[in-house]
JSON list of C-alpha atoms in Angstrom, two decimals:
[
{"chain": "K", "resi": 1, "resn": "MET", "atom": "CA", "xyz": [40.08, -15.40, 112.94]},
{"chain": "K", "resi": 2, "resn": "ALA", "atom": "CA", "xyz": [37.11, -14.13, 110.00]},
{"chain": "K", "resi": 3, "resn": "THR", "atom": "CA", "xyz": [33.50, -15.00, 109.27]},
{"chain": "K", "resi": 4, "resn": "LEU", "atom": "CA", "xyz": [31.28, -14.32, 106.69]},
{"chain": "K", "resi": 5, "resn": "HIS", "atom": "CA", "xyz": [30.74, -11.12, 106.55]},
{"chain": "K", "resi": 6, "resn": "THR", "atom": "CA", "xyz": [26.85, -8.83, 106.59]},
{"chain": "K", "resi": 7, "resn": "PRO", "atom": "CA", "xyz": [25.76, -7.34, 103.58]},
{"chain": "K", "resi": 8, "resn": "SER", "atom": "CA", "xyz": [25.12, -3.50, 103.94]},
{"chain": "K", "resi": 9, "resn": "LYS", "atom": "CA", "xyz": [21.99, -1.88, 104.53]},
{"chain": "K", "resi": 10, "resn": "PRO", "atom": "CA", "xyz": [21.70, -0.79, 100.81]},
{"chain": "K", "resi": 11, "resn": "VAL", "atom": "CA", "xyz": [23.16, -4.59, 99.72]},
{"chain": "K", "resi": 12, "resn": "ILE", "atom": "CA", "xyz": [20.17, -6.44, 101.71]},
{"chain": "K", "resi": 13, "resn": "GLY", "atom": "CA", "xyz": [17.43, -3.18, 100.80]},
{"chain": "K", "resi": 14, "resn": "LEU", "atom": "CA", "xyz": [18.22, -4.29, 97.12]},
{"chain": "K", "resi": 15, "resn": "VAL", "atom": "CA", "xyz": [18.25, -8.04, 98.03]},
{"chain": "K", "resi": 16, "resn": "PHE", "atom": "CA", "xyz": [14.47, -6.95, 99.23]},
{"chain": "K", "resi": 17, "resn": "PHE", "atom": "CA", "xyz": [13.59, -5.40, 95.70]},
{"chain": "K", "resi": 18, "resn": "GLY", "atom": "CA", "xyz": [15.39, -8.13, 93.56]},
{"chain": "K", "resi": 19, "resn": "LEU", "atom": "CA", "xyz": [13.23, -10.44, 95.81]},
{"chain": "K", "resi": 20, "resn": "PHE", "atom": "CA", "xyz": [9.85, -8.79, 95.33]},
{"chain": "K", "resi": 21, "resn": "TRP", "atom": "CA", "xyz": [10.73, -8.24, 91.17]},
{"chain": "K", "resi": 22, "resn": "LEU", "atom": "CA", "xyz": [11.81, -12.30, 90.67]},
{"chain": "K", "resi": 23, "resn": "SER", "atom": "CA", "xyz": [9.18, -12.92, 92.56]},
{"chain": "K", "resi": 24, "resn": "LEU", "atom": "CA", "xyz": [6.60, -11.64, 89.47]},
{"chain": "K", "resi": 25, "resn": "PRO", "atom": "CA", "xyz": [6.23, -14.43, 86.87]},
{"chain": "K", "resi": 26, "resn": "VAL", "atom": "CA", "xyz": [8.91, -16.02, 84.78]},
{"chain": "K", "resi": 27, "resn": "ALA", "atom": "CA", "xyz": [7.02, -16.09, 81.98]},
{"chain": "K", "resi": 28, "resn": "ALA", "atom": "CA", "xyz": [3.90, -13.64, 81.28]},
{"chain": "K", "resi": 29, "resn": "GLN", "atom": "CA", "xyz": [2.09, -16.11, 79.30]},
{"chain": "K", "resi": 30, "resn": "GLN", "atom": "CA", "xyz": [1.46, -18.62, 81.81]},
{"chain": "K", "resi": 31, "resn": "GLU", "atom": "CA", "xyz": [-1.90, -19.84, 81.77]},
{"chain": "K", "resi": 32, "resn": "SER", "atom": "CA", "xyz": [-3.41, -20.68, 85.14]},
{"chain": "K", "resi": 33, "resn": "ARG", "atom": "CA", "xyz": [-2.34, -24.39, 87.15]},
{"chain": "K", "resi": 34, "resn": "PRO", "atom": "CA", "xyz": [-5.12, -27.27, 87.16]},
{"chain": "K", "resi": 35, "resn": "PRO", "atom": "CA", "xyz": [-5.74, -27.76, 90.09]},
{"chain": "K", "resi": 36, "resn": "SER", "atom": "CA", "xyz": [-3.56, -31.43, 90.54]},
{"chain": "K", "resi": 37, "resn": "ARG", "atom": "CA", "xyz": [-2.77, -31.26, 94.26]},
{"chain": "K", "resi": 38, "resn": "ALA", "atom": "CA", "xyz": [-6.98, -31.63, 94.64]},
{"chain": "K", "resi": 39, "resn": "ARG", "atom": "CA", "xyz": [-8.06, -34.32, 92.75]},
{"chain": "K", "resi": 40, "resn": "SER", "atom": "CA", "xyz": [-7.30, -37.72, 92.97]},
{"chain": "K", "resi": 41, "resn": "VAL", "atom": "CA", "xyz": [-5.41, -40.09, 90.38]},
{"chain": "K", "resi": 42, "resn": "THR", "atom": "CA", "xyz": [-8.27, -42.12, 88.55]},
{"chain": "K", "resi": 43, "resn": "THR", "atom": "CA", "xyz": [-6.41, -44.62, 85.39]},
{"chain": "K", "resi": 44, "resn": "SER", "atom": "CA", "xyz": [-9.82, -46.45, 84.96]},
{"chain": "K", "resi": 45, "resn": "GLY", "atom": "CA", "xyz": [-11.34, -43.34, 83.19]},
{"chain": "K", "resi": 46, "resn": "GLN", "atom": "CA", "xyz": [-8.16, -42.96, 80.46]},
{"chain": "K", "resi": 47, "resn": "PRO", "atom": "CA", "xyz": [-7.47, -43.48, 77.07]},
{"chain": "K", "resi": 48, "resn": "THR", "atom": "CA", "xyz": [-4.85, -45.69, 76.11]},
{"chain": "K", "resi": 49, "resn": "GLY", "atom": "CA", "xyz": [-2.96, -46.10, 73.31]},
{"chain": "K", "resi": 50, "resn": "SER", "atom": "CA", "xyz": [-0.91, -49.32, 72.67]},
{"chain": "K", "resi": 51, "resn": "PRO", "atom": "CA", "xyz": [-1.56, -50.51, 75.77]},
{"chain": "K", "resi": 52, "resn": "VAL", "atom": "CA", "xyz": [1.74, -52.59, 77.21]},
{"chain": "K", "resi": 53, "resn": "PRO", "atom": "CA", "xyz": [0.25, -55.15, 79.26]},
{"chain": "K", "resi": 54, "resn": "VAL", "atom": "CA", "xyz": [0.30, -55.93, 83.10]},
{"chain": "K", "resi": 55, "resn": "SER", "atom": "CA", "xyz": [2.09, -58.51, 82.77]},
{"chain": "K", "resi": 56, "resn": "SER", "atom": "CA", "xyz": [4.84, -57.43, 80.79]},
{"chain": "K", "resi": 57, "resn": "LEU", "atom": "CA", "xyz": [5.88, -54.60, 83.28]},
{"chain": "K", "resi": 58, "resn": "PRO", "atom": "CA", "xyz": [8.02, -55.41, 85.68]},
{"chain": "K", "resi": 59, "resn": "ALA", "atom": "CA", "xyz": [7.22, -57.38, 88.55]},
{"chain": "K", "resi": 60, "resn": "ASP", "atom": "CA", "xyz": [8.63, -54.27, 90.87]},
{"chain": "K", "resi": 61, "resn": "SER", "atom": "CA", "xyz": [6.08, -52.15, 88.91]},
{"chain": "K", "resi": 62, "resn": "ARG", "atom": "CA", "xyz": [3.32, -53.31, 89.52]},
{"chain": "K", "resi": 63, "resn": "ALA", "atom": "CA", "xyz": [0.89, -51.74, 92.57]},
{"chain": "K", "resi": 64, "resn": "THR", "atom": "CA", "xyz": [1.24, -54.05, 96.00]},
{"chain": "K", "resi": 65, "resn": "PRO", "atom": "CA", "xyz": [-1.44, -54.39, 98.54]},
{"chain": "K", "resi": 66, "resn": "ASN", "atom": "CA", "xyz": [1.28, -51.79, 100.37]},
{"chain": "K", "resi": 67, "resn": "ARG", "atom": "CA", "xyz": [1.21, -49.36, 97.65]},
{"chain": "K", "resi": 68, "resn": "THR", "atom": "CA", "xyz": [-1.65, -47.52, 96.11]},
{"chain": "K", "resi": 69, "resn": "GLN", "atom": "CA", "xyz": [-2.58, -46.84, 92.46]},
{"chain": "K", "resi": 70, "resn": "SER", "atom": "CA", "xyz": [-2.29, -43.37, 92.65]},
{"chain": "K", "resi": 71, "resn": "GLU", "atom": "CA", "xyz": [1.13, -43.69, 94.33]},
{"chain": "K", "resi": 72, "resn": "THR", "atom": "CA", "xyz": [2.66, -46.24, 91.70]},
{"chain": "K", "resi": 73, "resn": "ASN", "atom": "CA", "xyz": [1.87, -44.07, 89.01]},
{"chain": "K", "resi": 74, "resn": "PHE", "atom": "CA", "xyz": [3.38, -40.97, 90.35]},
{"chain": "K", "resi": 75, "resn": "MET", "atom": "CA", "xyz": [6.26, -42.86, 91.27]},
{"chain": "K", "resi": 76, "resn": "ALA", "atom": "CA", "xyz": [6.38, -43.99, 87.50]},
{"chain": "K", "resi": 77, "resn": "ALA", "atom": "CA", "xyz": [6.47, -40.86, 86.30]},
{"chain": "K", "resi": 78, "resn": "GLN", "atom": "CA", "xyz": [9.04, -39.39, 88.31]},
{"chain": "K", "resi": 79, "resn": "GLU", "atom": "CA", "xyz": [11.65, -41.79, 86.85]},
{"chain": "K", "resi": 80, "resn": "LEU", "atom": "CA", "xyz": [10.05, -40.63, 83.04]},
{"chain": "K", "resi": 81, "resn": "LEU", "atom": "CA", "xyz": [11.12, -37.40, 84.41]},
{"chain": "K", "resi": 82, "resn": "GLU", "atom": "CA", "xyz": [14.72, -38.14, 85.65]},
{"chain": "K", "resi": 83, "resn": "LEU", "atom": "CA", "xyz": [15.23, -39.56, 82.14]},
{"chain": "K", "resi": 84, "resn": "THR", "atom": "CA", "xyz": [14.08, -36.81, 80.25]},
{"chain": "K", "resi": 85, "resn": "GLY", "atom": "CA", "xyz": [15.45, -33.65, 83.28]},
{"chain": "K", "resi": 86, "resn": "PHE", "atom": "CA", "xyz": [12.44, -31.75, 82.39]},
{"chain": "K", "resi": 87, "resn": "PRO", "atom": "CA", "xyz": [12.62, -30.45, 86.45]},
{"chain": "K", "resi": 88, "resn": "SER", "atom": "CA", "xyz": [16.82, -29.33, 85.29]},
{"chain": "K", "resi": 89, "resn": "LEU", "atom": "CA", "xyz": [15.67, -28.34, 82.73]},
{"chain": "K", "resi": 90, "resn": "VAL", "atom": "CA", "xyz": [12.55, -26.04, 83.89]},
{"chain": "K", "resi": 91, "resn": "LYS", "atom": "CA", "xyz": [15.62, -25.02, 87.23]},
{"chain": "K", "resi": 92, "resn": "GLN", "atom": "CA", "xyz": [18.43, -23.71, 84.52]},
{"chain": "K", "resi": 93, "resn": "THR", "atom": "CA", "xyz": [16.61, -22.31, 82.53]},
{"chain": "K", "resi": 94, "resn": "SER", "atom": "CA", "xyz": [14.22, -20.16, 84.92]},
{"chain": "K", "resi": 95, "resn": "ILE", "atom": "CA", "xyz": [17.38, -18.98, 86.57]},
{"chain": "K", "resi": 96, "resn": "LYS", "atom": "CA", "xyz": [18.22, -18.03, 82.97]},
{"chain": "K", "resi": 97, "resn": "VAL", "atom": "CA", "xyz": [15.94, -15.93, 82.24]},
{"chain": "K", "resi": 98, "resn": "LEU", "atom": "CA", "xyz": [16.56, -13.96, 85.07]},
{"chain": "K", "resi": 99, "resn": "ARG", "atom": "CA", "xyz": [19.94, -13.83, 85.80]},
{"chain": "K", "resi": 100, "resn": "LYS", "atom": "CA", "xyz": [19.97, -12.01, 81.93]},
{"chain": "K", "resi": 101, "resn": "GLU", "atom": "CA", "xyz": [17.01, -8.96, 83.36]},
{"chain": "K", "resi": 102, "resn": "ILE", "atom": "CA", "xyz": [19.28, -8.86, 86.33]},
{"chain": "K", "resi": 103, "resn": "ARG", "atom": "CA", "xyz": [22.14, -8.01, 84.68]},
{"chain": "K", "resi": 104, "resn": "LYS", "atom": "CA", "xyz": [20.26, -5.74, 82.81]},
{"chain": "K", "resi": 105, "resn": "ARG", "atom": "CA", "xyz": [19.23, -3.76, 85.46]},
{"chain": "K", "resi": 106, "resn": "PRO", "atom": "CA", "xyz": [21.67, -1.90, 87.53]},
{"chain": "K", "resi": 107, "resn": "GLU", "atom": "CA", "xyz": [20.48, -0.87, 90.72]},
{"chain": "K", "resi": 108, "resn": "MET", "atom": "CA", "xyz": [20.75, -4.38, 91.12]},
{"chain": "K", "resi": 109, "resn": "ARG", "atom": "CA", "xyz": [24.65, -5.47, 90.24]},
{"chain": "K", "resi": 110, "resn": "GLU", "atom": "CA", "xyz": [25.88, -5.66, 93.61]},
{"chain": "K", "resi": 111, "resn": "ALA", "atom": "CA", "xyz": [22.90, -7.60, 94.74]},
{"chain": "K", "resi": 112, "resn": "GLY", "atom": "CA", "xyz": [22.89, -10.19, 92.12]},
{"chain": "K", "resi": 113, "resn": "PRO", "atom": "CA", "xyz": [25.77, -12.34, 93.82]},
{"chain": "K", "resi": 114, "resn": "ILE", "atom": "CA", "xyz": [23.67, -12.57, 96.68]},
{"chain": "K", "resi": 115, "resn": "LEU", "atom": "CA", "xyz": [20.81, -13.95, 94.57]},
{"chain": "K", "resi": 116, "resn": "ARG", "atom": "CA", "xyz": [22.16, -16.27, 92.35]},
{"chain": "K", "resi": 117, "resn": "GLU", "atom": "CA", "xyz": [23.18, -17.99, 95.25]},
{"chain": "K", "resi": 118, "resn": "LEU", "atom": "CA", "xyz": [19.12, -18.41, 96.25]},
{"chain": "K", "resi": 119, "resn": "LEU", "atom": "CA", "xyz": [18.49, -19.20, 93.36]},
{"chain": "K", "resi": 120, "resn": "GLU", "atom": "CA", "xyz": [21.37, -21.85, 92.45]},
{"chain": "K", "resi": 121, "resn": "ASP", "atom": "CA", "xyz": [21.61, -22.70, 96.87]},
{"chain": "K", "resi": 122, "resn": "ARG", "atom": "CA", "xyz": [17.73, -22.74, 97.65]},
{"chain": "K", "resi": 123, "resn": "ILE", "atom": "CA", "xyz": [15.65, -23.70, 94.59]},
{"chain": "K", "resi": 124, "resn": "SER", "atom": "CA", "xyz": [15.03, -27.68, 94.82]},
{"chain": "K", "resi": 125, "resn": "THR", "atom": "CA", "xyz": [14.86, -29.44, 91.15]},
{"chain": "K", "resi": 126, "resn": "GLN", "atom": "CA", "xyz": [13.26, -32.04, 93.97]},
{"chain": "K", "resi": 127, "resn": "ILE", "atom": "CA", "xyz": [10.54, -30.39, 94.59]},
{"chain": "K", "resi": 128, "resn": "ILE", "atom": "CA", "xyz": [9.81, -29.08, 90.44]},
{"chain": "K", "resi": 129, "resn": "SER", "atom": "CA", "xyz": [10.11, -32.95, 90.14]},
{"chain": "K", "resi": 130, "resn": "GLU", "atom": "CA", "xyz": [6.70, -33.76, 92.53]},
{"chain": "K", "resi": 131, "resn": "GLU", "atom": "CA", "xyz": [4.93, -31.31, 91.52]},
{"chain": "K", "resi": 132, "resn": "MET", "atom": "CA", "xyz": [5.60, -32.14, 87.92]},
{"chain": "K", "resi": 133, "resn": "ALA", "atom": "CA", "xyz": [5.06, -35.72, 88.83]},
{"chain": "K", "resi": 134, "resn": "LYS", "atom": "CA", "xyz": [1.19, -35.16, 89.63]},
{"chain": "K", "resi": 135, "resn": "TYR", "atom": "CA", "xyz": [0.41, -33.41, 86.88]},
{"chain": "K", "resi": 136, "resn": "LEU", "atom": "CA", "xyz": [1.34, -36.25, 85.23]},
{"chain": "K", "resi": 137, "resn": "ALA", "atom": "CA", "xyz": [0.30, -38.73, 87.62]},
{"chain": "K", "resi": 138, "resn": "TYR", "atom": "CA", "xyz": [-3.39, -37.57, 86.75]},
{"chain": "K", "resi": 139, "resn": "LYS", "atom": "CA", "xyz": [-3.07, -37.70, 82.84]},
{"chain": "K", "resi": 140, "resn": "PHE", "atom": "CA", "xyz": [-1.70, -40.56, 82.89]},
{"chain": "K", "resi": 141, "resn": "ASP", "atom": "CA", "xyz": [-1.89, -43.96, 84.49]},
{"chain": "K", "resi": 142, "resn": "GLU", "atom": "CA", "xyz": [1.69, -46.89, 84.73]},
{"chain": "K", "resi": 143, "resn": "GLN", "atom": "CA", "xyz": [1.03, -47.58, 81.90]},
{"chain": "K", "resi": 144, "resn": "GLU", "atom": "CA", "xyz": [1.11, -45.32, 79.66]},
{"chain": "K", "resi": 145, "resn": "LEU", "atom": "CA", "xyz": [4.33, -43.47, 81.56]},
{"chain": "K", "resi": 146, "resn": "ARG", "atom": "CA", "xyz": [5.84, -47.03, 81.40]},
{"chain": "K", "resi": 147, "resn": "GLN", "atom": "CA", "xyz": [5.64, -46.40, 77.04]},
{"chain": "K", "resi": 148, "resn": "LEU", "atom": "CA", "xyz": [6.72, -43.22, 77.23]},
{"chain": "K", "resi": 149, "resn": "LYS", "atom": "CA", "xyz": [9.35, -44.02, 78.79]},
{"chain": "K", "resi": 150, "resn": "ALA", "atom": "CA", "xyz": [10.34, -47.16, 76.59]},
{"chain": "K", "resi": 151, "resn": "ILE", "atom": "CA", "xyz": [9.99, -44.88, 74.14]},
{"chain": "K", "resi": 152, "resn": "LEU", "atom": "CA", "xyz": [11.88, -41.47, 75.56]},
{"chain": "K", "resi": 153, "resn": "ASP", "atom": "CA", "xyz": [14.68, -44.24, 76.29]},
{"chain": "K", "resi": 154, "resn": "THR", "atom": "CA", "xyz": [15.06, -44.62, 72.79]},
{"chain": "K", "resi": 155, "resn": "SER", "atom": "CA", "xyz": [17.44, -42.36, 70.62]},
{"chain": "K", "resi": 156, "resn": "THR", "atom": "CA", "xyz": [14.86, -40.80, 69.20]},
{"chain": "K", "resi": 157, "resn": "GLY", "atom": "CA", "xyz": [12.74, -39.85, 71.63]},
{"chain": "K", "resi": 158, "resn": "ARG", "atom": "CA", "xyz": [16.02, -38.21, 73.94]},
{"chain": "K", "resi": 159, "resn": "LYS", "atom": "CA", "xyz": [15.92, -35.85, 70.48]},
{"chain": "K", "resi": 160, "resn": "MET", "atom": "CA", "xyz": [12.73, -34.92, 70.82]},
{"chain": "K", "resi": 161, "resn": "PHE", "atom": "CA", "xyz": [12.11, -34.63, 74.58]},
{"chain": "K", "resi": 162, "resn": "THR", "atom": "CA", "xyz": [15.71, -32.83, 76.02]},
{"chain": "K", "resi": 163, "resn": "SER", "atom": "CA", "xyz": [15.26, -29.24, 75.15]},
{"chain": "K", "resi": 164, "resn": "PHE", "atom": "CA", "xyz": [12.80, -26.92, 74.24]},
{"chain": "K", "resi": 165, "resn": "GLU", "atom": "CA", "xyz": [13.75, -25.86, 71.01]},
{"chain": "K", "resi": 166, "resn": "THR", "atom": "CA", "xyz": [12.76, -30.07, 69.70]},
{"chain": "K", "resi": 167, "resn": "LEU", "atom": "CA", "xyz": [9.94, -30.55, 71.66]},
{"chain": "K", "resi": 168, "resn": "PRO", "atom": "CA", "xyz": [7.17, -32.57, 69.23]},
{"chain": "K", "resi": 169, "resn": "THR", "atom": "CA", "xyz": [4.77, -30.39, 69.68]},
{"chain": "K", "resi": 170, "resn": "SER", "atom": "CA", "xyz": [1.70, -30.38, 67.63]},
{"chain": "K", "resi": 171, "resn": "VAL", "atom": "CA", "xyz": [2.27, -27.29, 65.24]},
{"chain": "K", "resi": 172, "resn": "ARG", "atom": "CA", "xyz": [6.21, -28.10, 65.07]},
{"chain": "K", "resi": 173, "resn": "VAL", "atom": "CA", "xyz": [5.83, -31.56, 63.63]},
{"chain": "K", "resi": 174, "resn": "GLN", "atom": "CA", "xyz": [3.91, -30.61, 60.86]},
{"chain": "K", "resi": 175, "resn": "GLU", "atom": "CA", "xyz": [7.53, -28.38, 60.10]},
{"chain": "K", "resi": 176, "resn": "PRO", "atom": "CA", "xyz": [9.22, -30.11, 57.46]},
{"chain": "K", "resi": 177, "resn": "SER", "atom": "CA", "xyz": [12.86, -28.79, 58.26]},
{"chain": "K", "resi": 178, "resn": "TYR", "atom": "CA", "xyz": [11.31, -31.08, 62.18]},
{"chain": "K", "resi": 179, "resn": "LEU", "atom": "CA", "xyz": [12.79, -34.34, 60.04]},
{"chain": "K", "resi": 180, "resn": "ASP", "atom": "CA", "xyz": [15.21, -32.83, 60.29]},
{"chain": "K", "resi": 181, "resn": "LEU", "atom": "CA", "xyz": [16.98, -33.48, 63.36]},
{"chain": "K", "resi": 182, "resn": "PHE", "atom": "CA", "xyz": [16.23, -37.48, 62.76]},
{"chain": "K", "resi": 183, "resn": "ASP", "atom": "CA", "xyz": [18.82, -40.27, 60.68]},
{"chain": "K", "resi": 184, "resn": "GLU", "atom": "CA", "xyz": [16.63, -41.88, 58.37]},
{"chain": "K", "resi": 185, "resn": "GLN", "atom": "CA", "xyz": [16.25, -45.28, 61.35]},
{"chain": "K", "resi": 186, "resn": "GLU", "atom": "CA", "xyz": [14.96, -42.64, 64.14]},
{"chain": "K", "resi": 187, "resn": "LYS", "atom": "CA", "xyz": [12.56, -40.96, 61.12]},
{"chain": "K", "resi": 188, "resn": "LYS", "atom": "CA", "xyz": [10.99, -44.64, 61.09]},
{"chain": "K", "resi": 189, "resn": "GLU", "atom": "CA", "xyz": [10.37, -44.89, 64.80]},
{"chain": "K", "resi": 190, "resn": "PHE", "atom": "CA", "xyz": [9.43, -41.75, 65.09]},
{"chain": "K", "resi": 191, "resn": "GLN", "atom": "CA", "xyz": [6.74, -41.95, 62.78]},
{"chain": "K", "resi": 192, "resn": "THR", "atom": "CA", "xyz": [5.91, -44.89, 64.26]},
{"chain": "K", "resi": 193, "resn": "PHE", "atom": "CA", "xyz": [5.95, -43.31, 68.00]},
{"chain": "K", "resi": 194, "resn": "TYR", "atom": "CA", "xyz": [3.76, -40.23, 66.37]},
{"chain": "K", "resi": 195, "resn": "ARG", "atom": "CA", "xyz": [1.07, -42.57, 65.52]},
{"chain": "K", "resi": 196, "resn": "LEU", "atom": "CA", "xyz": [0.24, -43.68, 69.54]},
{"chain": "K", "resi": 197, "resn": "THR", "atom": "CA", "xyz": [-2.42, -41.56, 71.17]},
{"chain": "K", "resi": 198, "resn": "VAL", "atom": "CA", "xyz": [-0.68, -41.87, 74.44]},
{"chain": "K", "resi": 199, "resn": "PHE", "atom": "CA", "xyz": [2.70, -40.05, 72.21]},
{"chain": "K", "resi": 200, "resn": "GLN", "atom": "CA", "xyz": [0.44, -37.36, 71.36]},
{"chain": "K", "resi": 201, "resn": "ARG", "atom": "CA", "xyz": [-1.58, -36.46, 74.51]},
{"chain": "K", "resi": 202, "resn": "PHE", "atom": "CA", "xyz": [2.15, -36.87, 76.10]},
{"chain": "K", "resi": 203, "resn": "SER", "atom": "CA", "xyz": [3.26, -33.89, 73.79]},
{"chain": "K", "resi": 204, "resn": "ASP", "atom": "CA", "xyz": [0.43, -31.44, 74.03]},
{"chain": "K", "resi": 205, "resn": "CYS", "atom": "CA", "xyz": [0.46, -32.07, 77.66]},
{"chain": "K", "resi": 206, "resn": "THR", "atom": "CA", "xyz": [4.31, -30.53, 77.65]},
{"chain": "K", "resi": 207, "resn": "SER", "atom": "CA", "xyz": [3.75, -27.27, 77.38]},
{"chain": "K", "resi": 208, "resn": "MET", "atom": "CA", "xyz": [1.41, -27.04, 80.16]},
{"chain": "K", "resi": 209, "resn": "LEU", "atom": "CA", "xyz": [3.54, -29.75, 82.30]},
{"chain": "K", "resi": 210, "resn": "PHE", "atom": "CA", "xyz": [6.53, -27.01, 81.88]},
{"chain": "K", "resi": 211, "resn": "ARG", "atom": "CA", "xyz": [4.11, -24.11, 83.05]},
{"chain": "K", "resi": 212, "resn": "ILE", "atom": "CA", "xyz": [3.67, -26.20, 86.53]},
{"chain": "K", "resi": 213, "resn": "GLY", "atom": "CA", "xyz": [7.03, -26.14, 86.82]},
{"chain": "K", "resi": 214, "resn": "MET", "atom": "CA", "xyz": [7.79, -23.08, 86.77]},
{"chain": "K", "resi": 215, "resn": "GLN", "atom": "CA", "xyz": [5.33, -22.20, 88.93]},
{"chain": "K", "resi": 216, "resn": "SER", "atom": "CA", "xyz": [6.66, -24.21, 91.19]},
{"chain": "K", "resi": 217, "resn": "PHE", "atom": "CA", "xyz": [9.71, -22.35, 90.40]},
{"chain": "K", "resi": 218, "resn": "GLU", "atom": "CA", "xyz": [8.54, -19.25, 91.57]},
{"chain": "K", "resi": 219, "resn": "GLU", "atom": "CA", "xyz": [6.14, -20.92, 95.04]},
{"chain": "K", "resi": 220, "resn": "GLN", "atom": "CA", "xyz": [10.10, -21.25, 96.03]},
{"chain": "K", "resi": 221, "resn": "LEU", "atom": "CA", "xyz": [11.68, -18.28, 95.34]},
{"chain": "K", "resi": 222, "resn": "LYS", "atom": "CA", "xyz": [8.44, -16.51, 96.97]},
{"chain": "K", "resi": 223, "resn": "LEU", "atom": "CA", "xyz": [9.31, -18.92, 100.19]},
{"chain": "K", "resi": 224, "resn": "GLN", "atom": "CA", "xyz": [12.71, -19.49, 100.30]},
{"chain": "K", "resi": 225, "resn": "GLY", "atom": "CA", "xyz": [13.07, -15.52, 99.98]},
{"chain": "K", "resi": 226, "resn": "LYS", "atom": "CA", "xyz": [12.09, -14.57, 102.96]},
{"chain": "K", "resi": 227, "resn": "ASP", "atom": "CA", "xyz": [13.97, -16.79, 104.76]},
{"chain": "K", "resi": 228, "resn": "PHE", "atom": "CA", "xyz": [16.92, -15.91, 103.08]},
{"chain": "K", "resi": 229, "resn": "VAL", "atom": "CA", "xyz": [17.51, -12.37, 103.09]},
{"chain": "K", "resi": 230, "resn": "LYS", "atom": "CA", "xyz": [16.28, -12.63, 107.46]},
{"chain": "K", "resi": 231, "resn": "GLU", "atom": "CA", "xyz": [19.26, -15.02, 107.27]},
{"chain": "K", "resi": 232, "resn": "LEU", "atom": "CA", "xyz": [21.49, -12.20, 105.45]},
{"chain": "K", "resi": 233, "resn": "ILE", "atom": "CA", "xyz": [21.14, -10.05, 108.41]},
{"chain": "K", "resi": 234, "resn": "LEU", "atom": "CA", "xyz": [21.55, -12.35, 111.36]},
{"chain": "K", "resi": 235, "resn": "ARG", "atom": "CA", "xyz": [24.89, -13.44, 108.88]},
{"chain": "K", "resi": 236, "resn": "PRO", "atom": "CA", "xyz": [28.32, -12.45, 111.77]},
{"chain": "K", "resi": 237, "resn": "ARG", "atom": "CA", "xyz": [30.19, -9.22, 111.00]},
{"chain": "K", "resi": 238, "resn": "GLU", "atom": "CA", "xyz": [33.99, -9.98, 109.66]},
{"chain": "K", "resi": 239, "resn": "GLN", "atom": "CA", "xyz": [35.91, -9.77, 112.72]},
{"chain": "K", "resi": 240, "resn": "GLN", "atom": "CA", "xyz": [38.61, -7.20, 112.40]},
{"chain": "K", "resi": 241, "resn": "PRO", "atom": "CA", "xyz": [42.42, -8.68, 114.21]},
{"chain": "K", "resi": 242, "resn": "LYS", "atom": "CA", "xyz": [43.25, -6.95, 117.17]},
{"chain": "K", "resi": 243, "resn": "PRO", "atom": "CA", "xyz": [45.65, -4.83, 118.03]}
]
């Protein structure tokens, strides 16, 4: 009976090389990551846009005696990220960039399928989401996150926050062509949303949010890569049928 084939030593060597190369930053222009892990979430001093009364929020979304405010903020941030699909967008975009670079390097072609297995199967979108949610929970309180979720749940919001190319950055929204994304009703909604302080703040922080997601991708790549190579070495060779 056949078992998994053990990669040859040259292929494993290429995997080592590939992992070293892949551990380099996905985007050279990335800025340093804010120490969001070490900070506690504080909501009392954060500015708000047009706040929704707490009493109007769903009962199960408010802080309970068994749930701290920071935990509630974190959960609200994860719900927002699930709606945007940002974590998956970060992973797939990072993989797309790396695959493109792998194809440019003849010496890595033989190791390409093995590296793709690592990128697709060992990089967790959930971990990327958690790191991004920590940042959002630090920057926004629960009311603001619920406001943003309501905005992103509209067709206007989905058009703005589902790709890198349509994000409403401060520079992009000044371009007259940006409004071409929307129909007449959505243009009115966009003008309403853009006047909200919370919307402007969210637009301003999306670049850092994506950088945090990409850094999480890179950190996982470094950690998972070591164990992945060990598994490759230990994989049993294909057994030859006995004569």
